GROMACS .gro file of C-alpha atoms in nm:
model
  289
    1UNK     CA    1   2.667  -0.075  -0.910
    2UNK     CA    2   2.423   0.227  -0.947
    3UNK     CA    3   2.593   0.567  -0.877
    4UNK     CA    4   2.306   0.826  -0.948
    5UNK     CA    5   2.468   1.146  -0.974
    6UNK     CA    6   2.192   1.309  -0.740
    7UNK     CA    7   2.057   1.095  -0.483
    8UNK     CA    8   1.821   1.307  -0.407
    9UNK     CA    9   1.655   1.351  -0.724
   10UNK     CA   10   1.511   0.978  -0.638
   11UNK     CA   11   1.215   0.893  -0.382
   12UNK     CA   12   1.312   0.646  -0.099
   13UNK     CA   13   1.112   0.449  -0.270
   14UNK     CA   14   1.355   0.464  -0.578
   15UNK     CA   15   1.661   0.387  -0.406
   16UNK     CA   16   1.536   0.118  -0.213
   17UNK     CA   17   1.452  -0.059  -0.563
   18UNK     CA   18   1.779   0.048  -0.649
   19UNK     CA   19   1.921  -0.137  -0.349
   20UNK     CA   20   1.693  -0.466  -0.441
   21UNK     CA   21   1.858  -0.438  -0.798
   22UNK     CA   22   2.227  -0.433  -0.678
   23UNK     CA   23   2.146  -0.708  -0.416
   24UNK     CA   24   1.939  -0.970  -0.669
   25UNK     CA   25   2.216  -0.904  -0.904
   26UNK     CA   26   2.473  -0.976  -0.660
   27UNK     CA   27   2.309  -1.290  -0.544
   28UNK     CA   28   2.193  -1.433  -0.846
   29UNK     CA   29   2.463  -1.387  -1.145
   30UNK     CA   30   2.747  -1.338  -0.876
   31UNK     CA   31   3.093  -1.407  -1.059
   32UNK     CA   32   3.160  -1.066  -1.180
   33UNK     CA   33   3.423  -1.181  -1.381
   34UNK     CA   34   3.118  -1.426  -1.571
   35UNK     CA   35   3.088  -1.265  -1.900
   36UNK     CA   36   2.665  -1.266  -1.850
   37UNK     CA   37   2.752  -1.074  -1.486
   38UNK     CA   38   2.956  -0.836  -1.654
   39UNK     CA   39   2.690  -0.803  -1.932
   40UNK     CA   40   2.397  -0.724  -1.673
   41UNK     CA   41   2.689  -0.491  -1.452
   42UNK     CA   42   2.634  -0.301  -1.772
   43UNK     CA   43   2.304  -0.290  -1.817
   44UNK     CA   44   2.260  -0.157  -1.449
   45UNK     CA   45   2.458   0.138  -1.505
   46UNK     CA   46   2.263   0.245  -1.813
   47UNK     CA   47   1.981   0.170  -1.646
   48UNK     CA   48   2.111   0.468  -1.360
   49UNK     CA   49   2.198   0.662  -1.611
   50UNK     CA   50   1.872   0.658  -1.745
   51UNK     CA   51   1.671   0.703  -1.450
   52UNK     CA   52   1.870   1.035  -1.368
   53UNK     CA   53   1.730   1.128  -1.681
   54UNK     CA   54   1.381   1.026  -1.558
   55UNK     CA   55   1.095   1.196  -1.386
   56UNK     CA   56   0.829   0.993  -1.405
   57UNK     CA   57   0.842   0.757  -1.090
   58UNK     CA   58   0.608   0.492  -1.262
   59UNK     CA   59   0.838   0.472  -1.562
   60UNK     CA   60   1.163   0.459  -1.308
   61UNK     CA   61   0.965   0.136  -1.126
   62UNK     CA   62   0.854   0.005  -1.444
   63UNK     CA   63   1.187  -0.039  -1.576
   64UNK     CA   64   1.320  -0.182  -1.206
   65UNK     CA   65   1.018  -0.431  -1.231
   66UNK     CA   66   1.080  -0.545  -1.586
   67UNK     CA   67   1.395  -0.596  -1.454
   68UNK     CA   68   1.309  -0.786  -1.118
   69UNK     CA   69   1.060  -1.037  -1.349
   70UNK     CA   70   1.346  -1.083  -1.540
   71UNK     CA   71   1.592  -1.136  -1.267
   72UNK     CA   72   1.336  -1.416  -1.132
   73UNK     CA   73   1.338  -1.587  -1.478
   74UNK     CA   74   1.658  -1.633  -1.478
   75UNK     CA   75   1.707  -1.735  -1.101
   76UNK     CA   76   1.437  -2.041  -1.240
   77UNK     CA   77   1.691  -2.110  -1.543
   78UNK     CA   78   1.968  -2.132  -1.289
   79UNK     CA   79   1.812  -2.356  -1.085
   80UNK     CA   80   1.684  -2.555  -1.338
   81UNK     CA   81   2.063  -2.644  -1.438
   82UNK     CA   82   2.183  -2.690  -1.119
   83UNK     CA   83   1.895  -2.972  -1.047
   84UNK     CA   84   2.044  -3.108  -1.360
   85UNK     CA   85   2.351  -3.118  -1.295
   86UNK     CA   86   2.305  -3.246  -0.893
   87UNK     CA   87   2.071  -3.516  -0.980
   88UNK     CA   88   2.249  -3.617  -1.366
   89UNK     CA   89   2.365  -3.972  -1.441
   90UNK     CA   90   2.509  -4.151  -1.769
   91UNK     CA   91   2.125  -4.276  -1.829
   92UNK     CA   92   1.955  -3.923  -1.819
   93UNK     CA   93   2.257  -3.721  -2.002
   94UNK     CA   94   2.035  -3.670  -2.313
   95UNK     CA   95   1.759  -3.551  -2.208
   96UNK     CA   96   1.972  -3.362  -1.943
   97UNK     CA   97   2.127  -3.183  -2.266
   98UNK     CA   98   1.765  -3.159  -2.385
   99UNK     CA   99   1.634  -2.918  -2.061
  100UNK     CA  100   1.974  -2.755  -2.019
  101UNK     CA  101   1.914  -2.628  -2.430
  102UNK     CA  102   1.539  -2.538  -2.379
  103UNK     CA  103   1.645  -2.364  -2.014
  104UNK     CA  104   1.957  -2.166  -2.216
  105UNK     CA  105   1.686  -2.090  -2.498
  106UNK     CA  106   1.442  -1.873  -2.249
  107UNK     CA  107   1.743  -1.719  -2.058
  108UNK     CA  108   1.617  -1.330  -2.091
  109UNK     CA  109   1.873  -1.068  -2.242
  110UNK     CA  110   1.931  -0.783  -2.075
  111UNK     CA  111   1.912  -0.480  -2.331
  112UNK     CA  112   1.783  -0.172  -2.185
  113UNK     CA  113   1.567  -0.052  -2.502
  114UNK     CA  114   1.429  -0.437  -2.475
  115UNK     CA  115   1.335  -0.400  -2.054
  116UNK     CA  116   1.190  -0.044  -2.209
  117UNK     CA  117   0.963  -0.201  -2.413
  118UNK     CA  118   0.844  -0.488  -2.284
  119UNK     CA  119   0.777  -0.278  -1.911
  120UNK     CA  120   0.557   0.001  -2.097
  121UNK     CA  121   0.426  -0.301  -2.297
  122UNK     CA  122   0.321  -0.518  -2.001
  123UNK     CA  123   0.184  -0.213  -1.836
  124UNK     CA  124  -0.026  -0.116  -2.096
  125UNK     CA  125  -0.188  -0.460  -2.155
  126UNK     CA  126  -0.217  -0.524  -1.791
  127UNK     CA  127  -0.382  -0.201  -1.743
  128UNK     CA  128  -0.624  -0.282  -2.066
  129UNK     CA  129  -0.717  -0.619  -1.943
  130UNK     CA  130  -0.813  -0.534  -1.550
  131UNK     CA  131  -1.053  -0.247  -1.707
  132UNK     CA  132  -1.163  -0.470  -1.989
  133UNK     CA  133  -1.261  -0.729  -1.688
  134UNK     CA  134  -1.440  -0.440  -1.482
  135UNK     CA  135  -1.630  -0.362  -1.758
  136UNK     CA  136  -1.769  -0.695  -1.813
  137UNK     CA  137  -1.858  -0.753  -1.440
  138UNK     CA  138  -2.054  -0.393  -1.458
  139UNK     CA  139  -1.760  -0.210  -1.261
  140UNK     CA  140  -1.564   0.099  -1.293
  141UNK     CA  141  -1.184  -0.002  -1.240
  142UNK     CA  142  -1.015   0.138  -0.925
  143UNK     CA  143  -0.773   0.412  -0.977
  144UNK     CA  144  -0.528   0.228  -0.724
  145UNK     CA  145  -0.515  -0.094  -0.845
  146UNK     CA  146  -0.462   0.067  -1.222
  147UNK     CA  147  -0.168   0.267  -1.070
  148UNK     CA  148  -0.063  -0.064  -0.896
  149UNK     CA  149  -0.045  -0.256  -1.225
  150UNK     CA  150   0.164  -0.016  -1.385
  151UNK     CA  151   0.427   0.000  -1.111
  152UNK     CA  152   0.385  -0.419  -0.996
  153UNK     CA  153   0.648  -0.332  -0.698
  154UNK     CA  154   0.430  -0.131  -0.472
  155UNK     CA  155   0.399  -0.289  -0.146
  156UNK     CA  156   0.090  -0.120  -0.007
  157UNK     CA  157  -0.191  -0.055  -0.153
  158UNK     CA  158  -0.512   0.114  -0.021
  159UNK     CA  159  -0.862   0.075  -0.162
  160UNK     CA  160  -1.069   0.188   0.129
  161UNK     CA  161  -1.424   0.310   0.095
  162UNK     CA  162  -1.488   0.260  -0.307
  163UNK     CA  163  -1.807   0.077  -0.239
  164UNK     CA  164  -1.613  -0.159  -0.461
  165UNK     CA  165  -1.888  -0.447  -0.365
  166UNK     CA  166  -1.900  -0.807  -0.446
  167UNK     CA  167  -1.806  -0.728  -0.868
  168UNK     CA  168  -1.570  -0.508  -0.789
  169UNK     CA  169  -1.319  -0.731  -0.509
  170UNK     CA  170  -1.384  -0.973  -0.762
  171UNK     CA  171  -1.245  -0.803  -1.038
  172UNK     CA  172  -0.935  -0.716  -0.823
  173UNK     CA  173  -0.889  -1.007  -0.698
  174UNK     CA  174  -0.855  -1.173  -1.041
  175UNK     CA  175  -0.514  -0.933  -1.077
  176UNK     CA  176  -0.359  -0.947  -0.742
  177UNK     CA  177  -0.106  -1.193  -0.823
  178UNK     CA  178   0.063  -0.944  -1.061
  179UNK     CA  179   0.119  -0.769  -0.772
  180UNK     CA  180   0.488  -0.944  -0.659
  181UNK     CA  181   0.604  -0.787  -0.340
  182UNK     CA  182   0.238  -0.667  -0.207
  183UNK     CA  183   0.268  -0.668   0.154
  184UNK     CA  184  -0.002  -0.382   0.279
  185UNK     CA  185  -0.390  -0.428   0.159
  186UNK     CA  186  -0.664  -0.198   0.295
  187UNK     CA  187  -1.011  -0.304   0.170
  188UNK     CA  188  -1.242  -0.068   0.446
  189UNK     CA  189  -1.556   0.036   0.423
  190UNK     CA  190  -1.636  -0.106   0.016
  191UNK     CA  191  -1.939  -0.337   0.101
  192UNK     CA  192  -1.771  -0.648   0.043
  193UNK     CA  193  -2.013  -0.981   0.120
  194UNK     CA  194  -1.905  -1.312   0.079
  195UNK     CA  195  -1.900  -1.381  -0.274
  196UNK     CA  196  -1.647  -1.071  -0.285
  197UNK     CA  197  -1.442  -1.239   0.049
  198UNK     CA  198  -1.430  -1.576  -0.098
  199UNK     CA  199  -1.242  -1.416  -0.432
  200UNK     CA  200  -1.012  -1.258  -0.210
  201UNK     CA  201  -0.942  -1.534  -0.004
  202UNK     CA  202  -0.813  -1.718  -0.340
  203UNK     CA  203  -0.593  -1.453  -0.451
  204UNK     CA  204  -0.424  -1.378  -0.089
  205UNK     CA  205  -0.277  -1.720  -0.185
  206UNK     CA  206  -0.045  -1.586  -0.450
  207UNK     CA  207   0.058  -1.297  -0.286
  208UNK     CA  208   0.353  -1.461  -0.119
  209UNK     CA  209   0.464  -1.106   0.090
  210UNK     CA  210   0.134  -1.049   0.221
  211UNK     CA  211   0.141  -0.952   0.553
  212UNK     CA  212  -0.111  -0.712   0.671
  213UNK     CA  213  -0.514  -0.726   0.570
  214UNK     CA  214  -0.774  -0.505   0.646
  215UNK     CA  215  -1.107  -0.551   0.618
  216UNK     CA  216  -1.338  -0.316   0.852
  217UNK     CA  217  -1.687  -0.221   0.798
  218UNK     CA  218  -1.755  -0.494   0.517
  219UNK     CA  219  -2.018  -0.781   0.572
  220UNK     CA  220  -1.811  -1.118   0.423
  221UNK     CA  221  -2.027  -1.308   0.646
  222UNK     CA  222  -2.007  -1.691   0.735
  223UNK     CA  223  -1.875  -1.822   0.383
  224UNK     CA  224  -1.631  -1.531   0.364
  225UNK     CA  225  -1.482  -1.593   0.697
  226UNK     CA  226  -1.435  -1.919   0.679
  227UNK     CA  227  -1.223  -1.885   0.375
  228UNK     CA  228  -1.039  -1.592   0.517
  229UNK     CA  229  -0.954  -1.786   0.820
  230UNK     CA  230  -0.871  -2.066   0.570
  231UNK     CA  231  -0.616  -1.849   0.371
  232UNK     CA  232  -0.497  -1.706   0.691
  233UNK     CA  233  -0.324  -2.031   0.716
  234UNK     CA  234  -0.132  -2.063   0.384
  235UNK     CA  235  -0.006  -1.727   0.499
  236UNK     CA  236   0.101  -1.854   0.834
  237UNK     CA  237   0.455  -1.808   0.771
  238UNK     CA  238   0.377  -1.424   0.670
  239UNK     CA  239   0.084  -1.261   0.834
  240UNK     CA  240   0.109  -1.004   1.084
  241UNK     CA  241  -0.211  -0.765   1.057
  242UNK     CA  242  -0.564  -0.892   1.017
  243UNK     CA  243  -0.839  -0.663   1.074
  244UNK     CA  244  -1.204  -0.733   1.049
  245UNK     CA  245  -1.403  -0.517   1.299
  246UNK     CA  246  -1.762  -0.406   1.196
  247UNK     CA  247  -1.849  -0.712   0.978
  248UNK     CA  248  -2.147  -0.814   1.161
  249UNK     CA  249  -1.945  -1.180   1.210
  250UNK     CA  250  -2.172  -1.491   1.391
  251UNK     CA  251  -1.976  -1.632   1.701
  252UNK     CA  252  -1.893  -1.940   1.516
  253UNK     CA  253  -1.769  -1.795   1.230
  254UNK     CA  254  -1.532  -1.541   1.431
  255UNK     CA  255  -1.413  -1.841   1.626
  256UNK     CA  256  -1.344  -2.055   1.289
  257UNK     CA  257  -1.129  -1.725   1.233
  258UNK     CA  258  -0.970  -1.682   1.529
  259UNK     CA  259  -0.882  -2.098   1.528
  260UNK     CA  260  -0.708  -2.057   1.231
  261UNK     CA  261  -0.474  -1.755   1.254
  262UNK     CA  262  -0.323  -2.000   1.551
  263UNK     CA  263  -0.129  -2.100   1.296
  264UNK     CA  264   0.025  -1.752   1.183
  265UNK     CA  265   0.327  -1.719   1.446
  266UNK     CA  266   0.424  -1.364   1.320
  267UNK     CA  267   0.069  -1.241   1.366
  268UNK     CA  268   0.105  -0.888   1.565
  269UNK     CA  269  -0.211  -0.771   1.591
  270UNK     CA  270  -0.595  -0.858   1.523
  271UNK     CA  271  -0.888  -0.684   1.551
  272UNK     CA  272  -1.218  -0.804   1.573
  273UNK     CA  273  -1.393  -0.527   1.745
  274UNK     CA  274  -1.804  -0.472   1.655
  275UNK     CA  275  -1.878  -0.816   1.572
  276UNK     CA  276  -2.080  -1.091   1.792
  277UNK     CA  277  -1.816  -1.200   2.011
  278UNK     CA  278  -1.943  -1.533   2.249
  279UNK     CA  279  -1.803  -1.803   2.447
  280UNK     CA  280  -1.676  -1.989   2.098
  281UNK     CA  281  -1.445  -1.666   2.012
  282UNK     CA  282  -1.294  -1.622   2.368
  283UNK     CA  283  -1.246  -1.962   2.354
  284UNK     CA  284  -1.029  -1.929   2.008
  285UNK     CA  285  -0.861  -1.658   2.158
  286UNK     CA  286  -0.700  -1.854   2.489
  287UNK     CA  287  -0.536  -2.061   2.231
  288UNK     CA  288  -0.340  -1.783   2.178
  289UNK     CA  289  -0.246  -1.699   2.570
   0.00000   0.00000   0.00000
C-alpha cells in the first residue's frame, strides 16, 4: 500500500516498518472492500506521503509506532467481538450488546494529524517521566533508553559500560515494557548487583520478543541469578543469547542458571566464562548434551 517515491531516501530500518505496516494491515482489517479497511488503506498512503516529506527518522518511527499501538488496539476490539459472537446465546445477548458497544466505543480512528499528535505526545511524556524517575532514584537518565522511548520499535538496544549501577537498571527497568518489539539488550560492564538484576529480571517478563541478554562484567550475585535463571524460563519460548561471563557467580548459583535455561529450546548460545564453575554447573550443563 506504501509506494515511496524514493526508496532510498528511507533506512532499512524504515522500510522494514513499512513492510510491518502493510502486513498488520493486511492481516488485521483484511476485507479491502470493508469501509474501515478502505479508511485505514487511506490513511497509509498519507502516511507515505508524509514520510517522503520526512527527515527525521525518530519522527518517521514515531508515527509507524503510534500506528502499530493502534493497530494492536484494535486487533483486541476484534477479538473481543468475535469471543462474543462464538460463545453468544439468547441468555447473554444483552450484555453481549453491552461489550460489543463499549468495544465499538474505544475502536481508535485513524486520522493522520490525530497518530501525529498523540506519537509526539506519548513521546514527550514518556521521555519526561523515565527522567523524572532517574531523578528521584539519584540517576542521570541514559541517552539510549531516552532515544528508545521516543522511537518504542527499536529492537536492540545497547547500554554497555554507563556504570548505570543498582538505581540506574532500576530506573530502566521500570520502562522496558514500553519497549514492544525489543529483542537485543546489552547491559556490560554498568556495575549491576542484585538489587539492579532482580528489577531486570521482572521487566524481561514483559518484553515478549526478547531474545538475546547480555550481562558481562556485572556482579548480580546469588539473588540476581536466581531470578535471571527464573525469568529465563517465562522466556523459554524466545531466548536465544544469554551472556553472563565475569560476574563473580557461586557454583550453585551458576548451576540454578544453567538448570533453568533447560527450558529455553531456541537458546543458541551461553556464556558463562570467568565465573566459579564446579561440579554443580557441569552438571547443569549435561542436561543440555
Amino acid at each position: 500500500m506504501i509506494h515511496p517515491a524514493n526508496m532510498n531516501a528511507f533506512s532499512d530500518e524504515d522500510l522494514d516498518l513499512m513492510r510491518r505496516v502493510e502486513e498488520d494491515a493486511a492481516r488485521w482489517l483484511g476485507d479491502e472492500e470493508d469501509e474501515e479497511a478502505k479508511s485505514l488503506s487511506v490513511w497509509i498512503d498519507a502516511l507515505g506521503e508524509t514520510l517522503e516529506k520526512t527527515e527525521d527518522p525518530l519522527l518517521r518511527r514515531a508515527m509507524f509506532s503510534s500506528f502499530l499501538r493502534r493497530a494492536e488496539e484494535q486487533k483486541k476490539s476484534d477479538n473481543i467481538e468475535q469471543e462474543q459472537e462464538d460463545a453468544g446465546s439468547e441468555d447473554d445477548e444483552e450484555q453481549a450488546d453491552e461489550d460489543a458497544n463499549h468495544a465499538s466505543s474505544v475502536s481508535p480512528t485513524y486520522n493522520l494529524e490525530e497518530e501525529m499528535n498523540d506519537a509526539f505526545d506519548e513521546k514527550d511524556e514518556l521521555e519526561a517521566s523515565y527522567k523524572e524517575y532517574c531523578l528521584k532514584h539519584g540517576k542521570t537518565a541514559l541517552l539510549p533508553v531516552i532515544n528508545a522511548l521516543k522511537v518504542k520499535t527499536i529492537k536492540d538496544l545497547d547500554c554497555s559500560n554507563y556504570s548505570m549501577g543498582d538505581s540506574g537498571a532500576t530506573c530502566m527497568a521500570a520502562y522496558l515494557h514500553h519497549l514492544l518489539y525489543l529483542e537485543t539488550l546489552k547491559l556490560t560492564g554498568n556495575n549491576i548487583h542484585e538489587a539492579g538484576m532482580l528489577a531486570l529480571a521482572k521487566a524481561f517478563r514483559d518484553c515478549e520478543h526478547l531474545k538475546a541478554i547480555v550481562l558481562d562484567d556485572n556482579r548480580i550475585g546469588i539473588a540476581g541469578a536466581r531470578a535471571l535463571g527464573d525469568a529465563s524460563v517465562d522466556k523459554a519460548s524466545s531466548l536465544e543469547v544469554l551472556s553472563v561471563s565475569n560476574n563473580k557467580l557461586t557454583d550453585p548459583a551458576l548451576a540454578y542458571v544453567i538448570k533453568q535455561l533447560v527450558a529455553c529450546n531456541r537458546l543458541k548460545f551461553l556464556s558463562i566464562a570467568m565465573n566459579s564453575i564446579g561440579d554443580a554447573s557441569c552438571d547443569s550443563l549435561t542436561k543440555f548434551c
